Coordinates of C-alpha atoms and ligand atoms in Angstrom, one line a residue:
M1 CA 108.3 67.0 -44.0
E2 CA 111.9 66.2 -43.5
A3 CA 111.2 62.7 -42.3
T4 CA 109.0 62.0 -45.3
L5 CA 111.5 63.4 -47.6
L6 CA 114.3 61.1 -46.1
Y7 CA 111.7 58.2 -46.3
I8 CA 111.1 58.8 -50.0
L9 CA 114.9 59.0 -50.7
F10 CA 115.5 55.8 -48.7
S11 CA 112.8 53.9 -50.5
L12 CA 114.0 55.0 -54.0
S13 CA 117.6 54.1 -53.2
F14 CA 116.4 50.6 -52.0
I15 CA 114.4 50.2 -55.2
L16 CA 117.3 51.3 -57.4
I17 CA 119.9 49.1 -55.6
T18 CA 117.6 46.1 -55.9
L19 CA 117.1 46.7 -59.6
K20 CA 120.8 47.3 -60.2
F21 CA 121.7 44.0 -58.5
Y22 CA 118.9 42.1 -60.5
Y23 CA 120.0 43.6 -63.8
S24 CA 123.7 43.1 -63.4
R25 CA 122.9 39.3 -63.5
K26 CA 120.8 39.5 -66.7
K27 CA 121.5 40.3 -70.3
L28 CA 119.2 43.3 -70.6
P29 CA 118.9 45.1 -74.0
P30 CA 121.5 47.9 -74.5
T31 CA 120.6 51.1 -72.7
P32 CA 121.7 54.7 -73.4
F33 CA 124.6 56.3 -71.2
P34 CA 124.3 58.0 -68.8
S35 CA 121.3 57.1 -66.9
L36 CA 120.7 59.9 -64.3
P37 CA 120.2 59.3 -60.7
L38 CA 116.5 58.8 -59.9
L39 CA 115.2 60.1 -63.3
G40 CA 117.0 57.4 -65.3
H41 CA 116.3 58.2 -69.0
L42 CA 113.3 60.3 -68.5
H43 CA 115.1 63.3 -69.8
L44 CA 115.4 61.5 -73.2
L45 CA 111.7 61.3 -73.8
K46 CA 111.2 64.0 -76.4
F47 CA 108.2 64.2 -78.6
P48 CA 107.4 62.8 -81.0
L49 CA 108.5 59.6 -79.1
H50 CA 108.6 57.4 -82.2
R51 CA 111.3 59.6 -83.8
T52 CA 113.4 59.8 -80.6
F53 CA 113.0 55.9 -80.3
L54 CA 114.1 55.5 -83.8
N55 CA 117.2 57.7 -83.3
L56 CA 118.1 55.7 -80.2
S57 CA 117.6 52.4 -82.1
R58 CA 120.0 53.5 -84.8
K59 CA 122.7 53.9 -81.9
L60 CA 121.7 50.9 -79.6
G61 CA 120.1 48.5 -82.0
P62 CA 116.6 47.2 -82.7
V63 CA 115.9 46.1 -79.1
F64 CA 117.0 48.6 -76.4
S65 CA 115.9 49.5 -72.8
L66 CA 115.4 52.8 -70.8
R67 CA 115.1 53.3 -67.1
L68 CA 112.2 55.7 -66.5
G69 CA 112.1 56.5 -62.8
T70 CA 111.3 53.1 -61.1
R71 CA 110.2 51.3 -64.3
V72 CA 112.0 49.6 -67.2
M73 CA 110.7 50.2 -70.8
V74 CA 112.0 48.0 -73.5
V75 CA 111.6 49.4 -77.1
V76 CA 111.4 47.1 -80.2
S77 CA 112.0 48.5 -83.6
S78 CA 112.6 45.6 -85.9
P79 CA 110.1 43.5 -87.8
A80 CA 111.8 40.2 -86.4
A81 CA 111.7 41.4 -82.8
A82 CA 108.1 42.6 -83.2
E83 CA 107.0 39.4 -84.6
E84 CA 108.8 37.6 -81.7
C85 CA 106.8 39.8 -79.2
F86 CA 103.5 38.7 -80.8
T87 CA 104.1 35.1 -81.5
K88 CA 106.4 33.3 -78.9
N89 CA 105.8 35.9 -76.3
D90 CA 102.3 36.9 -77.2
I91 CA 100.6 35.8 -73.9
I92 CA 103.4 37.1 -71.7
L93 CA 103.1 40.4 -73.4
A94 CA 99.4 40.6 -73.5
N95 CA 99.3 42.6 -70.3
R96 CA 99.0 46.3 -70.1
P97 CA 100.8 48.7 -67.6
R98 CA 98.6 50.1 -65.0
F99 CA 98.9 53.8 -65.7
I100 CA 97.0 56.2 -63.5
I101 CA 94.6 57.2 -66.2
G102 CA 93.4 53.7 -66.5
K103 CA 92.1 53.9 -62.8
Y104 CA 90.0 57.1 -63.5
I105 CA 88.9 56.9 -67.0
G106 CA 89.2 53.2 -67.6
Y107 CA 86.9 52.3 -64.6
N108 CA 89.6 51.0 -62.4
Y109 CA 91.4 49.0 -65.1
T110 CA 88.3 47.2 -66.6
S111 CA 88.2 48.9 -70.0
L112 CA 89.0 46.6 -73.0
V113 CA 92.1 48.7 -73.7
G114 CA 93.6 48.8 -70.1
A115 CA 92.4 45.6 -68.6
P116 CA 95.0 43.1 -67.6
Y117 CA 95.2 39.8 -69.5
G118 CA 93.1 37.2 -68.2
D119 CA 89.5 35.8 -67.9
Y120 CA 88.0 39.2 -67.6
W121 CA 89.6 40.7 -70.6
R122 CA 88.8 37.5 -72.7
S123 CA 85.2 37.7 -72.0
L124 CA 85.1 41.4 -72.8
R125 CA 86.8 40.7 -76.1
R126 CA 84.3 38.0 -76.8
L127 CA 81.4 40.2 -76.0
T128 CA 82.6 43.0 -78.2
A129 CA 83.4 40.7 -81.0
T130 CA 79.6 39.7 -81.3
E131 CA 77.8 42.8 -79.8
I132 CA 80.0 45.6 -81.5
F133 CA 82.5 44.4 -84.0
S134 CA 80.9 41.6 -85.8
S135 CA 80.2 42.0 -89.5
A136 CA 76.4 41.5 -88.8
R137 CA 76.4 44.2 -86.2
L138 CA 78.6 46.6 -88.3
N139 CA 76.2 45.9 -91.2
S140 CA 73.4 46.9 -89.1
F141 CA 74.9 50.3 -88.5
Q142 CA 75.8 50.8 -92.1
S143 CA 73.1 53.4 -92.8
I144 CA 74.5 55.5 -90.1
R145 CA 77.9 55.8 -91.8
H146 CA 76.3 56.5 -95.1
D147 CA 74.2 59.1 -93.6
E148 CA 77.1 60.8 -91.7
V149 CA 79.5 60.8 -94.8
R150 CA 76.7 62.3 -96.9
L151 CA 76.1 65.1 -94.1
M152 CA 79.9 65.7 -94.3
L153 CA 79.8 66.1 -98.1
E154 CA 76.9 68.5 -98.1
N155 CA 78.7 70.6 -95.3
L156 CA 81.8 70.6 -97.2
S157 CA 80.1 71.4 -100.5
R158 CA 78.8 74.7 -98.9
K159 CA 82.4 75.6 -98.1
S160 CA 83.8 74.6 -101.5
G161 CA 84.9 77.2 -104.0
H162 CA 86.4 79.4 -101.2
A163 CA 90.1 80.1 -101.3
S164 CA 90.8 77.0 -99.0
V165 CA 88.9 74.6 -96.7
E166 CA 90.0 72.8 -93.6
I167 CA 88.7 69.3 -93.3
R168 CA 89.9 68.3 -89.8
Q169 CA 86.9 69.4 -87.9
L170 CA 84.5 67.9 -90.4
L171 CA 86.3 64.6 -90.1
S172 CA 86.2 64.6 -86.3
E173 CA 82.5 65.3 -86.4
L174 CA 82.1 62.4 -88.8
T175 CA 83.8 59.9 -86.6
F176 CA 82.3 61.3 -83.4
N177 CA 78.9 61.2 -84.6
N178 CA 79.2 57.8 -86.2
I179 CA 80.3 56.2 -82.8
M180 CA 77.7 58.2 -80.8
R181 CA 74.9 57.2 -83.2
M182 CA 76.0 53.5 -83.0
V183 CA 76.3 53.7 -79.2
A184 CA 73.3 55.9 -78.2
G185 CA 71.5 56.8 -81.4
K186 CA 72.2 60.4 -81.1
R187 CA 74.5 62.9 -82.9
Y188 CA 76.7 65.3 -80.7
F189 CA 77.8 67.5 -83.4
S190 CA 75.1 68.9 -85.9
V191 CA 75.2 71.1 -88.9
G192 CA 73.7 74.4 -87.8
E193 CA 71.9 73.6 -84.5
D194 CA 73.8 72.4 -81.3
D195 CA 72.6 71.9 -77.8
E196 CA 74.0 72.2 -74.2
E197 CA 74.1 68.6 -73.4
A198 CA 76.2 67.9 -76.6
E199 CA 78.5 70.7 -75.8
E200 CA 79.2 69.6 -72.2
F201 CA 79.8 65.9 -73.3
R202 CA 82.5 67.2 -76.1
G203 CA 84.1 69.2 -73.4
I204 CA 84.4 66.3 -71.2
I205 CA 85.8 64.0 -73.9
K206 CA 88.2 66.7 -74.8
E207 CA 89.5 67.0 -71.2
V208 CA 89.9 63.2 -71.1
F209 CA 92.0 63.1 -74.2
S210 CA 94.4 65.8 -72.7
Y211 CA 95.4 63.3 -70.1
G212 CA 96.3 60.6 -72.7
G213 CA 100.1 59.6 -73.5
V214 CA 103.0 59.3 -71.4
S215 CA 102.5 62.5 -69.5
N216 CA 102.1 61.7 -66.0
L217 CA 105.3 61.5 -63.9
A218 CA 103.6 59.6 -61.1
D219 CA 103.3 56.7 -63.4
F220 CA 107.2 56.3 -63.2
F221 CA 107.5 57.5 -59.6
P222 CA 104.8 55.9 -57.5
V223 CA 105.9 57.7 -54.4
L224 CA 104.6 60.9 -56.0
R225 CA 101.1 59.4 -55.7
W226 CA 101.4 59.8 -51.9
F227 CA 101.0 63.5 -52.2
D228 CA 99.3 63.6 -55.5
Y229 CA 102.0 65.4 -57.3
K230 CA 100.5 68.4 -59.4
G231 CA 97.0 67.4 -58.2
V232 CA 96.7 65.0 -61.3
E233 CA 94.7 62.5 -59.5
K234 CA 92.2 65.0 -57.9
N235 CA 91.6 66.4 -61.4
L236 CA 91.2 63.0 -63.1
A237 CA 88.8 62.0 -60.2
K238 CA 86.8 65.2 -61.1
I239 CA 86.7 64.5 -64.8
S240 CA 85.8 60.9 -64.2
A241 CA 82.8 61.8 -61.9
K242 CA 81.6 64.3 -64.7
M243 CA 82.1 61.7 -67.4
D244 CA 80.4 58.9 -65.4
A245 CA 77.2 61.1 -64.6
T246 CA 76.9 62.0 -68.4
L247 CA 77.3 58.2 -69.4
Q248 CA 74.9 57.2 -66.9
A249 CA 72.3 59.8 -68.3
L250 CA 72.9 58.2 -71.8
I251 CA 72.0 54.8 -70.5
D252 CA 69.0 55.9 -68.5
E253 CA 67.7 57.6 -71.6
Q254 CA 68.3 54.5 -73.7
R255 CA 66.5 52.4 -71.0
R256 CA 63.3 54.6 -71.7
H257 CA 63.6 53.8 -75.5
S258 CA 64.5 50.2 -75.3
D259 CA 63.4 49.5 -78.9
G260 CA 66.2 51.1 -80.9
N261 CA 69.3 49.4 -82.6
T262 CA 72.0 50.9 -80.4
M263 CA 74.9 49.4 -78.7
I264 CA 73.6 50.6 -75.3
N265 CA 70.2 48.8 -76.1
H266 CA 71.9 45.6 -77.1
L267 CA 74.0 45.7 -73.7
L268 CA 70.9 46.5 -71.7
A269 CA 69.2 43.6 -73.2
L270 CA 72.0 41.4 -72.2
Q271 CA 71.8 42.9 -68.7
N272 CA 68.3 41.7 -68.2
S273 CA 69.4 38.2 -68.5
D274 CA 72.6 38.4 -66.7
P275 CA 72.7 41.5 -64.5
E276 CA 75.7 40.4 -62.4
Y277 CA 78.1 40.4 -65.4
Y278 CA 76.5 43.2 -67.7
T279 CA 76.8 45.9 -65.0
E280 CA 76.3 49.6 -65.7
E281 CA 80.0 50.0 -65.1
I282 CA 80.9 47.7 -68.1
I283 CA 78.5 49.5 -70.4
K284 CA 79.8 52.9 -69.5
C285 CA 83.4 51.7 -69.8
L286 CA 82.6 50.3 -73.2
I287 CA 81.0 53.6 -74.4
V288 CA 84.0 55.7 -73.3
T289 CA 86.4 53.3 -74.8
M290 CA 84.7 53.5 -78.2
L291 CA 84.8 57.1 -78.2
L292 CA 88.3 57.5 -77.1
V293 CA 89.9 54.9 -79.4
G294 CA 87.5 54.7 -82.3
T295 CA 87.1 58.4 -83.3
D296 CA 90.4 60.3 -83.7
T297 CA 92.3 57.2 -85.0
S298 CA 89.9 57.1 -88.0
S299 CA 89.7 60.9 -88.7
V300 CA 93.4 61.6 -88.6
T301 CA 93.9 58.6 -91.2
V302 CA 91.6 60.2 -93.5
E303 CA 93.4 63.6 -93.1
W304 CA 96.9 61.9 -93.7
A305 CA 95.6 60.1 -96.8
M306 CA 94.3 63.4 -98.2
S307 CA 97.4 65.1 -97.5
A308 CA 99.6 62.5 -99.3
L309 CA 97.2 62.4 -102.1
L310 CA 97.5 66.3 -102.6
N311 CA 101.3 65.9 -102.7
N312 CA 100.9 63.1 -105.3
P313 CA 97.9 64.3 -107.7
E314 CA 98.6 61.7 -110.2
K315 CA 97.6 59.0 -107.5
M316 CA 94.5 61.1 -106.6
K317 CA 93.5 60.9 -110.3
K318 CA 94.2 57.2 -110.5
A319 CA 91.9 56.7 -107.4
R320 CA 89.2 58.8 -109.0
K321 CA 89.4 56.9 -112.2
E322 CA 88.9 53.7 -110.4
I323 CA 86.0 55.0 -108.5
D324 CA 84.2 56.3 -111.6
R325 CA 84.8 53.0 -113.4
V326 CA 83.4 50.9 -110.4
V327 CA 80.7 53.2 -109.2
G328 CA 79.7 54.9 -112.2
N329 CA 78.7 58.7 -112.3
D330 CA 75.2 58.7 -111.0
R331 CA 75.3 57.5 -107.5
L332 CA 77.4 58.0 -104.3
L333 CA 80.1 55.4 -103.6
Q334 CA 78.7 53.0 -100.9
E335 CA 80.4 50.6 -98.4
S336 CA 79.6 47.7 -100.6
D337 CA 81.7 49.2 -103.4
L338 CA 84.8 49.1 -101.1
H339 CA 85.9 45.5 -102.0
N340 CA 86.0 46.4 -105.6
L341 CA 88.2 49.5 -105.1
S342 CA 91.6 47.8 -104.9
Y343 CA 93.6 51.0 -105.5
L344 CA 91.6 53.0 -102.8
Q345 CA 92.5 50.2 -100.4
N346 CA 96.1 50.3 -101.4
I347 CA 96.1 54.1 -100.5
I348 CA 94.7 53.2 -97.1
S349 CA 97.2 50.6 -96.4
E350 CA 100.0 53.0 -97.6
T351 CA 98.8 55.7 -95.4
L352 CA 98.6 53.4 -92.3
R353 CA 102.1 52.4 -93.1
L354 CA 103.5 55.9 -93.2
F355 CA 101.2 57.6 -90.6
P356 CA 99.9 54.9 -88.3
A357 CA 97.5 56.4 -85.8
A358 CA 99.1 54.4 -83.0
P359 CA 102.8 54.8 -83.9
L360 CA 104.0 52.9 -80.7
L361 CA 100.9 50.6 -80.7
V362 CA 99.5 50.7 -77.1
P363 CA 102.1 50.0 -74.3
H364 CA 102.3 46.2 -73.3
E365 CA 103.7 44.8 -70.1
A366 CA 105.7 41.7 -69.5
S367 CA 103.7 39.5 -67.0
S368 CA 106.8 37.3 -66.5
D369 CA 110.4 37.3 -67.5
C370 CA 110.9 36.6 -71.3
K371 CA 113.5 36.9 -74.1
I372 CA 113.3 39.2 -77.0
A373 CA 115.9 39.0 -79.7
G374 CA 118.1 37.1 -77.2
Y375 CA 117.9 39.8 -74.5
D376 CA 116.4 39.3 -71.0
V377 CA 113.2 41.3 -70.5
P378 CA 112.3 41.3 -66.8
R379 CA 108.8 40.9 -65.6
G380 CA 106.9 44.2 -65.3
A381 CA 108.9 45.9 -68.0
I382 CA 106.8 48.1 -70.3
V383 CA 107.3 47.0 -73.9
M384 CA 106.7 49.5 -76.7
V385 CA 106.7 48.4 -80.4
N386 CA 107.8 51.2 -82.8
A387 CA 105.3 50.4 -85.5
W388 CA 106.1 53.7 -87.2
A389 CA 109.9 52.8 -87.5
I390 CA 109.2 49.4 -88.4
Q391 CA 107.0 50.4 -91.3
R392 CA 109.7 52.7 -92.7
D393 CA 112.4 50.1 -92.2
P394 CA 114.6 50.2 -95.5
S395 CA 115.4 46.6 -95.1
V396 CA 111.8 45.7 -95.4
W397 CA 110.3 48.3 -97.6
D398 CA 111.7 49.5 -100.9
D399 CA 111.9 53.4 -101.0
P400 CA 110.2 53.5 -97.6
E401 CA 109.7 57.2 -97.3
T402 CA 108.0 57.5 -100.6
F403 CA 104.1 57.4 -100.8
K404 CA 103.6 54.4 -103.1
P405 CA 100.2 52.8 -102.9
E406 CA 101.1 50.5 -105.8
R407 CA 103.4 48.5 -103.4
F408 CA 100.2 46.9 -101.8
Q409 CA 98.9 45.7 -105.3
G410 CA 97.1 42.5 -104.9
E411 CA 97.2 42.3 -101.1
G412 CA 93.6 43.5 -100.5
I413 CA 92.0 44.9 -97.4
G414 CA 94.2 45.0 -94.4
A415 CA 97.6 44.1 -96.0
P416 CA 99.2 41.4 -93.9
N417 CA 102.6 42.8 -93.5
L418 CA 101.4 46.0 -91.8
L419 CA 101.6 46.5 -88.1
A420 CA 99.3 49.6 -87.8
F421 CA 96.5 47.8 -86.1
G422 CA 99.0 45.7 -83.8
M423 CA 99.3 41.8 -84.0
G424 CA 98.4 39.0 -81.7
R425 CA 95.8 38.8 -78.9
R426 CA 95.7 42.5 -78.2
A427 CA 95.5 43.6 -81.7
C428 CA 92.8 46.3 -82.6
P429 CA 89.3 44.8 -82.7
G430 CA 88.0 48.0 -84.4
S431 CA 90.1 47.5 -87.6
G432 CA 87.1 46.3 -89.6
L433 CA 85.0 49.4 -88.6
A434 CA 88.0 51.6 -89.2
H435 CA 88.3 50.3 -92.7
R436 CA 84.8 50.9 -93.5
V437 CA 84.5 54.5 -92.1
V438 CA 88.0 55.4 -93.6
G439 CA 87.3 53.8 -97.1
L440 CA 83.8 55.4 -97.3
A441 CA 84.9 58.9 -96.2
L442 CA 88.0 59.1 -98.2
G443 CA 86.3 57.4 -101.3
C444 CA 83.5 59.9 -101.2
L445 CA 85.8 62.9 -100.8
I446 CA 87.8 61.8 -103.9
Q447 CA 84.6 61.0 -105.8
C448 CA 82.7 64.2 -105.0
F449 CA 85.3 66.9 -105.2
E450 CA 88.3 68.1 -107.3
W451 CA 91.2 68.8 -105.0
E452 CA 94.2 71.1 -105.3
R453 CA 96.9 72.3 -102.9
V454 CA 96.7 76.0 -101.8
D455 CA 99.8 76.8 -103.7
E456 CA 102.8 75.1 -105.3
R457 CA 104.3 74.2 -101.9
L458 CA 103.8 70.6 -100.9
V459 CA 101.5 69.9 -98.0
D460 CA 103.4 69.7 -94.6
L461 CA 103.6 66.2 -93.4
S462 CA 105.1 66.6 -90.0
E463 CA 103.4 65.0 -87.1
G464 CA 102.1 67.0 -84.1
K465 CA 101.5 66.1 -80.5
G466 CA 98.7 63.7 -79.4
A467 CA 98.2 60.0 -78.9
S468 CA 96.7 59.4 -82.4
M469 CA 99.5 61.1 -84.2
P470 CA 97.7 63.9 -85.8
K471 CA 99.2 66.2 -88.5
N472 CA 101.1 69.2 -87.0
V473 CA 99.3 71.6 -89.3
P474 CA 95.7 70.9 -90.1
L475 CA 95.4 70.1 -93.6
E476 CA 94.2 73.1 -96.0
A477 CA 93.4 72.6 -99.5
K478 CA 91.2 74.1 -102.3
C479 CA 88.2 72.0 -103.3
K480 CA 85.4 72.2 -105.8
V481 CA 82.4 70.0 -106.2
S482 CA 83.1 67.6 -109.1
D483 CA 80.6 66.8 -111.9
V484 CA 79.6 63.6 -110.2
G485 CA 79.4 65.4 -106.8
R486 CA 76.9 67.9 -108.1
R487 CA 74.8 64.9 -109.4
V488 CA 75.0 62.9 -106.1
I489 CA 75.0 65.2 -103.2
S490 CA 72.5 68.0 -102.6
V491 CA 74.6 71.1 -103.2
Ligands
HEM501 C1 92.7 53.7 -88.2 C2 92.2 53.4 -87.2 C3 92.7 52.6 -86.0 C4 94.1 52.3 -85.8 C5 95.3 52.6 -86.7 C6 94.0 51.5 -84.7 C7 95.1 50.8 -84.0 C8 95.2 50.2 -82.8 C9 96.4 49.7 -82.2 C10 97.9 49.6 -82.8 C11 95.9 49.0 -81.1 C12 96.8 48.4 -80.1 C13 97.5 47.0 -80.4 C14 98.5 46.6 -79.4 O1 98.2 46.7 -78.2 O2 99.4 46.1 -79.7 C15 94.6 49.2 -81.0 C16 93.8 48.6 -79.9 C17 92.5 48.9 -79.8 N1 91.6 49.5 -80.7 FE1 92.1 50.3 -82.4 N2 92.7 51.3 -84.1 C18 91.9 52.1 -85.0 C19 90.5 52.2 -84.9 C20 89.8 51.7 -83.8 C21 88.3 51.7 -83.9 C22 87.4 52.4 -84.8 C23 88.0 51.0 -82.7 C24 86.5 51.0 -82.1 C25 85.6 51.6 -82.3 C26 89.1 50.5 -82.1 C27 89.1 49.9 -80.8 C28 90.4 49.4 -80.2 C29 90.3 48.7 -78.9 C30 89.1 48.5 -78.0 C31 91.7 48.4 -78.7 C32 92.2 47.6 -77.5 C33 92.2 46.1 -77.7 C34 92.8 45.2 -76.5 O3 93.6 45.9 -75.7 O4 92.3 44.3 -76.4 N3 90.3 50.9 -82.8 N4 93.9 49.9 -82.1

């Protein structure tokens, strides 16, 4: 045991001396003082990270670096430096760090989110652009979204009129069922009835979510992996095996019903023509990616938007007026109306500006040495872009802390100066789907219900823990079915 400990200390010292020698010859971005032996700046990583990074950037400047164990992290917090990352350095920074979770949950770094930049990732991006995210494919799944939103409204109408309602669970069910129906043609949350298989699947996904974020020390101290510190890998391997078996069962079931319009069926048809490329692994990995990145991101965005609107009732009123004018008062808002609802779109842009569901985007990794804002960024550095801070930067945004959808007037869907979906090659491929789901759900909630805060106090807008920046306190509000709502949903 003593010999192992000596060996570990020797290896770490060697790595640190090599790093020190290397960096002394480079103009690295400024770094906080002090950096603790071995730990470096790990002790500074307090949640929420985007706020910690903003405070550090106020002292150190818009590009600074941290040493986290054996790794270097560069944090970018200005619009100009972020643009440099995704234009001049876009290819170099299109890589992802290999965190342990990617091995077990991302099928050995083959998921669309975690795969290294290269031919494999490019072909996956192309495949998903046509088979999942194209307008034609999204249109073909439109009835699912309408159906799920209608079910959410009916469910909410049964709760309305009570002292207060919570919408977080309903929104999670909406986005989860929407993806599950697109993927496999079945709902996993239902109103009233529930089954064991769905319960088990939800449990697995919840476990997987709990391992997200920067929570694993061994990612920064690879030596800890030699003895599986805290048994993280053993646990992840167990979860991964359970998840894999469940996903395989979904695929097998779809194989028996090969005539449906589901993502699995489309991928299985491709597998028939090219089994070498469209392996079961790729299909399972795509399913789990869709569920992990395509559900919470959209549901938290609707919850933030509703919270901001409850604190700004005149803006809620303005949105309802627009909906009544465009949609009329005898039918439910549909996806095809979204293009004509510019104020609703502005509300979504403003929500994504103030409350981006990926406040630090997804970590990037430099595949070779590069320069950002004149500083040397070494190969292998993790690069984080603080979109949350950039979107509140007073040098770019007028009155940045205020919720003002009007600032996006005339910019249409997906305002160009927002970073919430990232930029460049690794930007979010699901933004089109997200806009449809968020727009439809939010628009229908405004159309069909009268909303009010529980009391005069403003809705709390602090952010809680979690990869997708959920609200710290779930939104509670009073709601009553509106006149239009009574006409268009079965109450
Ligand atoms: C409001 C909702 C959403 C937000 C704010 C969001 C934001 C983001 C961001 C910031 C990134 C990383 C960009 C970067 O690396 O710099 C990302 C990546 C990604 N998103 Fe989204 N996203 C949302 C919804 C969705 C949905 C609905 C899906 C699919 C069902 C999706 C699929 C993905 C995938 C697959 C990636 C990885 C892309 C790659 O690495 O090549 N996202 N998203």
